[in-house]
């Protein structure tokens, strides 16, 4: 297997790890994966739905999918798995103490609040063509700005459907206990 394939499998194994008590009896059939870790595969219908959504949202928001296909594939697969498990595309890049409760809150539903308010995708699913996440709208001190610096938005007239919440938001979604 090539390095990209190993990275995707190892990343999916980490993203989708859950204690046995959290695994539903309705979960899709486990598939052997990444050094003995069994993982469920999402339904093809869910994968197709998530690919359609991601492509449409990238266009609508003036972003692109990550230029490394493995990055995009692992996030889309995680979204599809959450569609099967929860009926909603909960961000697969966070750890949740209670996925069901988090799904009801909406803040980490793709496209999450950070994407809708600041046009920042911590999963690196929705980025600029060069693969960098847009950080120019993030408040100072946000981890995205700390890591990437100020990365400008090449399409400032697209995306940010909830930008009006930026001024009123005293805490960011990433400041919660979900991570």
Short mmCIF file of C-alpha atoms in Angstrom, two decimals:
data_model
loop_
_atom_site.label_atom_id
_atom_site.label_comp_id
_atom_site.label_asym_id
_atom_site.label_seq_id
_atom_site.Cartn_x
_atom_site.Cartn_y
_atom_site.Cartn_z
CA UNK A 1 0.00 0.00 0.00
CA UNK A 2 1.31 3.48 -0.80
CA UNK A 3 2.02 6.06 1.92
CA UNK A 4 -1.13 8.10 1.16
CA UNK A 5 -3.29 5.00 1.53
CA UNK A 6 -1.69 4.18 4.87
CA UNK A 7 -2.20 7.73 6.08
CA UNK A 8 -5.87 7.64 5.14
CA UNK A 9 -6.45 4.29 6.83
CA UNK A 10 -4.54 5.26 9.98
CA UNK A 11 -6.34 8.61 10.15
CA UNK A 12 -9.76 7.01 9.68
CA UNK A 13 -8.97 4.50 12.39
CA UNK A 14 -8.20 7.33 14.79
CA UNK A 15 -11.14 9.49 13.73
CA UNK A 16 -13.65 6.68 14.07
CA UNK A 17 -12.38 4.94 17.20
CA UNK A 18 -15.13 4.54 19.76
CA UNK A 19 -15.44 2.41 22.90
CA UNK A 20 -17.55 -0.70 22.36
CA UNK A 21 -20.34 0.72 24.54
CA UNK A 22 -20.91 3.49 21.99
CA UNK A 23 -21.23 1.17 18.99
CA UNK A 24 -24.83 0.81 17.89
CA UNK A 25 -26.29 -2.61 17.08
CA UNK A 26 -27.33 -0.99 13.80
CA UNK A 27 -23.77 0.00 12.88
CA UNK A 28 -22.58 -1.05 9.43
CA UNK A 29 -20.52 -4.23 9.13
CA UNK A 30 -16.97 -3.77 10.57
CA UNK A 31 -14.10 -4.10 8.11
CA UNK A 32 -10.55 -5.08 9.18
CA UNK A 33 -8.49 -1.92 9.08
CA UNK A 34 -5.22 -0.32 10.17
CA UNK A 35 -3.24 -2.72 12.32
CA UNK A 36 -6.10 -4.81 13.64
CA UNK A 37 -8.60 -2.02 14.30
CA UNK A 38 -12.04 -2.92 12.90
CA UNK A 39 -13.90 -0.07 11.24
CA UNK A 40 -17.30 0.26 9.72
CA UNK A 41 -17.60 1.44 6.15
CA UNK A 42 -20.19 4.10 5.33
CA UNK A 43 -23.05 3.29 3.00
CA UNK A 44 -22.44 4.23 -0.61
CA UNK A 45 -25.57 6.39 -0.51
CA UNK A 46 -24.11 8.41 2.38
CA UNK A 47 -20.76 8.77 0.62
CA UNK A 48 -22.45 9.98 -2.56
CA UNK A 49 -24.55 12.47 -0.59
CA UNK A 50 -21.51 13.84 1.26
CA UNK A 51 -19.43 14.17 -1.93
CA UNK A 52 -22.27 16.09 -3.57
CA UNK A 53 -22.63 18.33 -0.52
CA UNK A 54 -18.89 19.00 -0.19
CA UNK A 55 -18.49 19.88 -3.86
CA UNK A 56 -21.52 22.17 -3.77
CA UNK A 57 -20.49 23.88 -0.54
CA UNK A 58 -16.94 24.46 -1.79
CA UNK A 59 -18.36 26.24 -4.84
CA UNK A 60 -20.89 28.20 -2.80
CA UNK A 61 -18.32 29.30 -0.21
CA UNK A 62 -15.56 30.23 -2.65
CA UNK A 63 -13.22 27.56 -1.34
CA UNK A 64 -11.79 24.38 -2.81
CA UNK A 65 -11.40 20.91 -1.44
CA UNK A 66 -7.94 20.16 -0.10
CA UNK A 67 -5.43 19.61 -2.92
CA UNK A 68 -4.25 16.35 -1.32
CA UNK A 69 -7.02 13.88 -2.19
CA UNK A 70 -6.32 11.74 0.89
CA UNK A 71 -7.21 14.65 3.19
CA UNK A 72 -10.52 15.26 1.44
CA UNK A 73 -11.35 11.55 1.24
CA UNK A 74 -10.82 10.89 4.94
CA UNK A 75 -13.02 13.82 6.00
CA UNK A 76 -15.79 12.99 3.52
CA UNK A 77 -15.73 9.36 4.66
CA UNK A 78 -15.96 10.49 8.30
CA UNK A 79 -18.93 12.74 7.45
CA UNK A 80 -20.63 9.83 5.67
CA UNK A 81 -20.04 7.54 8.65
CA UNK A 82 -21.67 10.10 10.92
CA UNK A 83 -24.59 10.36 8.50
CA UNK A 84 -25.08 6.60 8.89
CA UNK A 85 -24.65 6.68 12.66
CA UNK A 86 -26.39 9.95 13.58
CA UNK A 87 -28.36 10.99 10.52
CA UNK A 88 -26.31 14.22 10.43
CA UNK A 89 -22.88 15.16 9.03
CA UNK A 90 -21.15 15.83 12.36
CA UNK A 91 -17.54 16.96 11.93
CA UNK A 92 -15.34 13.84 12.10
CA UNK A 93 -12.26 15.81 13.19
CA UNK A 94 -13.37 16.37 16.79
CA UNK A 95 -13.74 14.04 19.74
CA UNK A 96 -17.19 14.13 21.32
CA UNK A 97 -18.10 12.79 24.75
CA UNK A 98 -21.66 12.36 23.46
CA UNK A 99 -22.09 12.43 19.68
CA UNK A 100 -25.89 12.33 19.86
CA UNK A 101 -26.01 15.39 22.13
CA UNK A 102 -23.46 17.24 20.02
CA UNK A 103 -25.42 16.51 16.84
CA UNK A 104 -28.43 18.27 18.38
CA UNK A 105 -26.40 21.45 19.03
CA UNK A 106 -25.57 21.99 15.33
CA UNK A 107 -22.30 23.90 15.94
CA UNK A 108 -20.09 21.08 14.59
CA UNK A 109 -22.45 20.03 11.78
CA UNK A 110 -20.69 20.41 8.45
CA UNK A 111 -20.41 23.20 7.46
CA UNK A 112 -19.72 24.02 11.10
CA UNK A 113 -20.18 27.35 12.84
CA UNK A 114 -16.49 28.23 12.38
CA UNK A 115 -16.88 27.78 8.64
CA UNK A 116 -20.18 29.68 8.48
CA UNK A 117 -18.94 32.57 10.64
CA UNK A 118 -15.19 32.82 9.93
CA UNK A 119 -14.76 30.75 6.74
CA UNK A 120 -12.26 28.60 8.64
CA UNK A 121 -12.29 24.81 8.28
CA UNK A 122 -10.15 23.13 10.92
CA UNK A 123 -10.50 19.80 9.03
CA UNK A 124 -8.79 21.37 6.00
CA UNK A 125 -11.67 20.18 3.85
CA UNK A 126 -12.61 23.69 2.64
CA UNK A 127 -9.45 25.64 1.89
CA UNK A 128 -7.79 27.93 -0.63
CA UNK A 129 -6.31 26.39 -3.80
CA UNK A 130 -2.89 26.21 -2.10
CA UNK A 131 -4.34 24.01 0.67
CA UNK A 132 -4.21 26.65 3.41
CA UNK A 133 -7.26 27.37 5.54
CA UNK A 134 -8.62 30.91 5.45
CA UNK A 135 -7.84 32.60 8.77
CA UNK A 136 -8.19 36.32 8.11
CA UNK A 137 -11.62 36.55 9.75
CA UNK A 138 -10.68 34.61 12.89
CA UNK A 139 -10.28 36.58 16.10
CA UNK A 140 -6.78 37.06 17.45
CA UNK A 141 -5.72 34.23 19.70
CA UNK A 142 -7.67 31.57 17.77
CA UNK A 143 -5.63 28.41 17.25
CA UNK A 144 -6.03 28.69 13.46
CA UNK A 145 -4.33 32.09 13.44
CA UNK A 146 -1.67 30.86 15.84
CA UNK A 147 -0.79 27.92 13.58
CA UNK A 148 -1.21 29.40 10.09
CA UNK A 149 -0.90 33.15 10.64
CA UNK A 150 -3.21 35.43 8.67
CA UNK A 151 -4.24 33.65 5.48
CA UNK A 152 -6.31 35.89 3.23
CA UNK A 153 -9.58 34.99 1.55
CA UNK A 154 -9.29 34.99 -2.27
CA UNK A 155 -13.11 35.15 -2.59
CA UNK A 156 -14.32 37.57 0.11
CA UNK A 157 -17.75 37.94 -1.49
CA UNK A 158 -18.56 34.23 -1.07
CA UNK A 159 -19.27 32.19 2.03
CA UNK A 160 -19.66 33.29 5.67
CA UNK A 161 -23.43 32.98 5.82
CA UNK A 162 -23.32 33.66 9.58
CA UNK A 163 -20.66 36.38 9.57
CA UNK A 164 -23.01 38.64 11.54
CA UNK A 165 -22.39 36.31 14.52
CA UNK A 166 -18.65 37.07 14.52
CA UNK A 167 -19.12 40.36 16.38
CA UNK A 168 -21.54 38.89 18.92
CA UNK A 169 -19.61 35.67 19.53
CA UNK A 170 -17.68 35.91 22.79
CA UNK A 171 -16.54 32.29 22.62
CA UNK A 172 -15.75 30.19 19.59
CA UNK A 173 -17.06 26.67 18.99
CA UNK A 174 -13.50 25.40 19.50
CA UNK A 175 -13.54 26.82 23.04
CA UNK A 176 -16.10 24.24 24.17
CA UNK A 177 -15.59 20.96 25.99
CA UNK A 178 -16.12 18.89 22.83
CA UNK A 179 -12.47 18.57 21.96
#
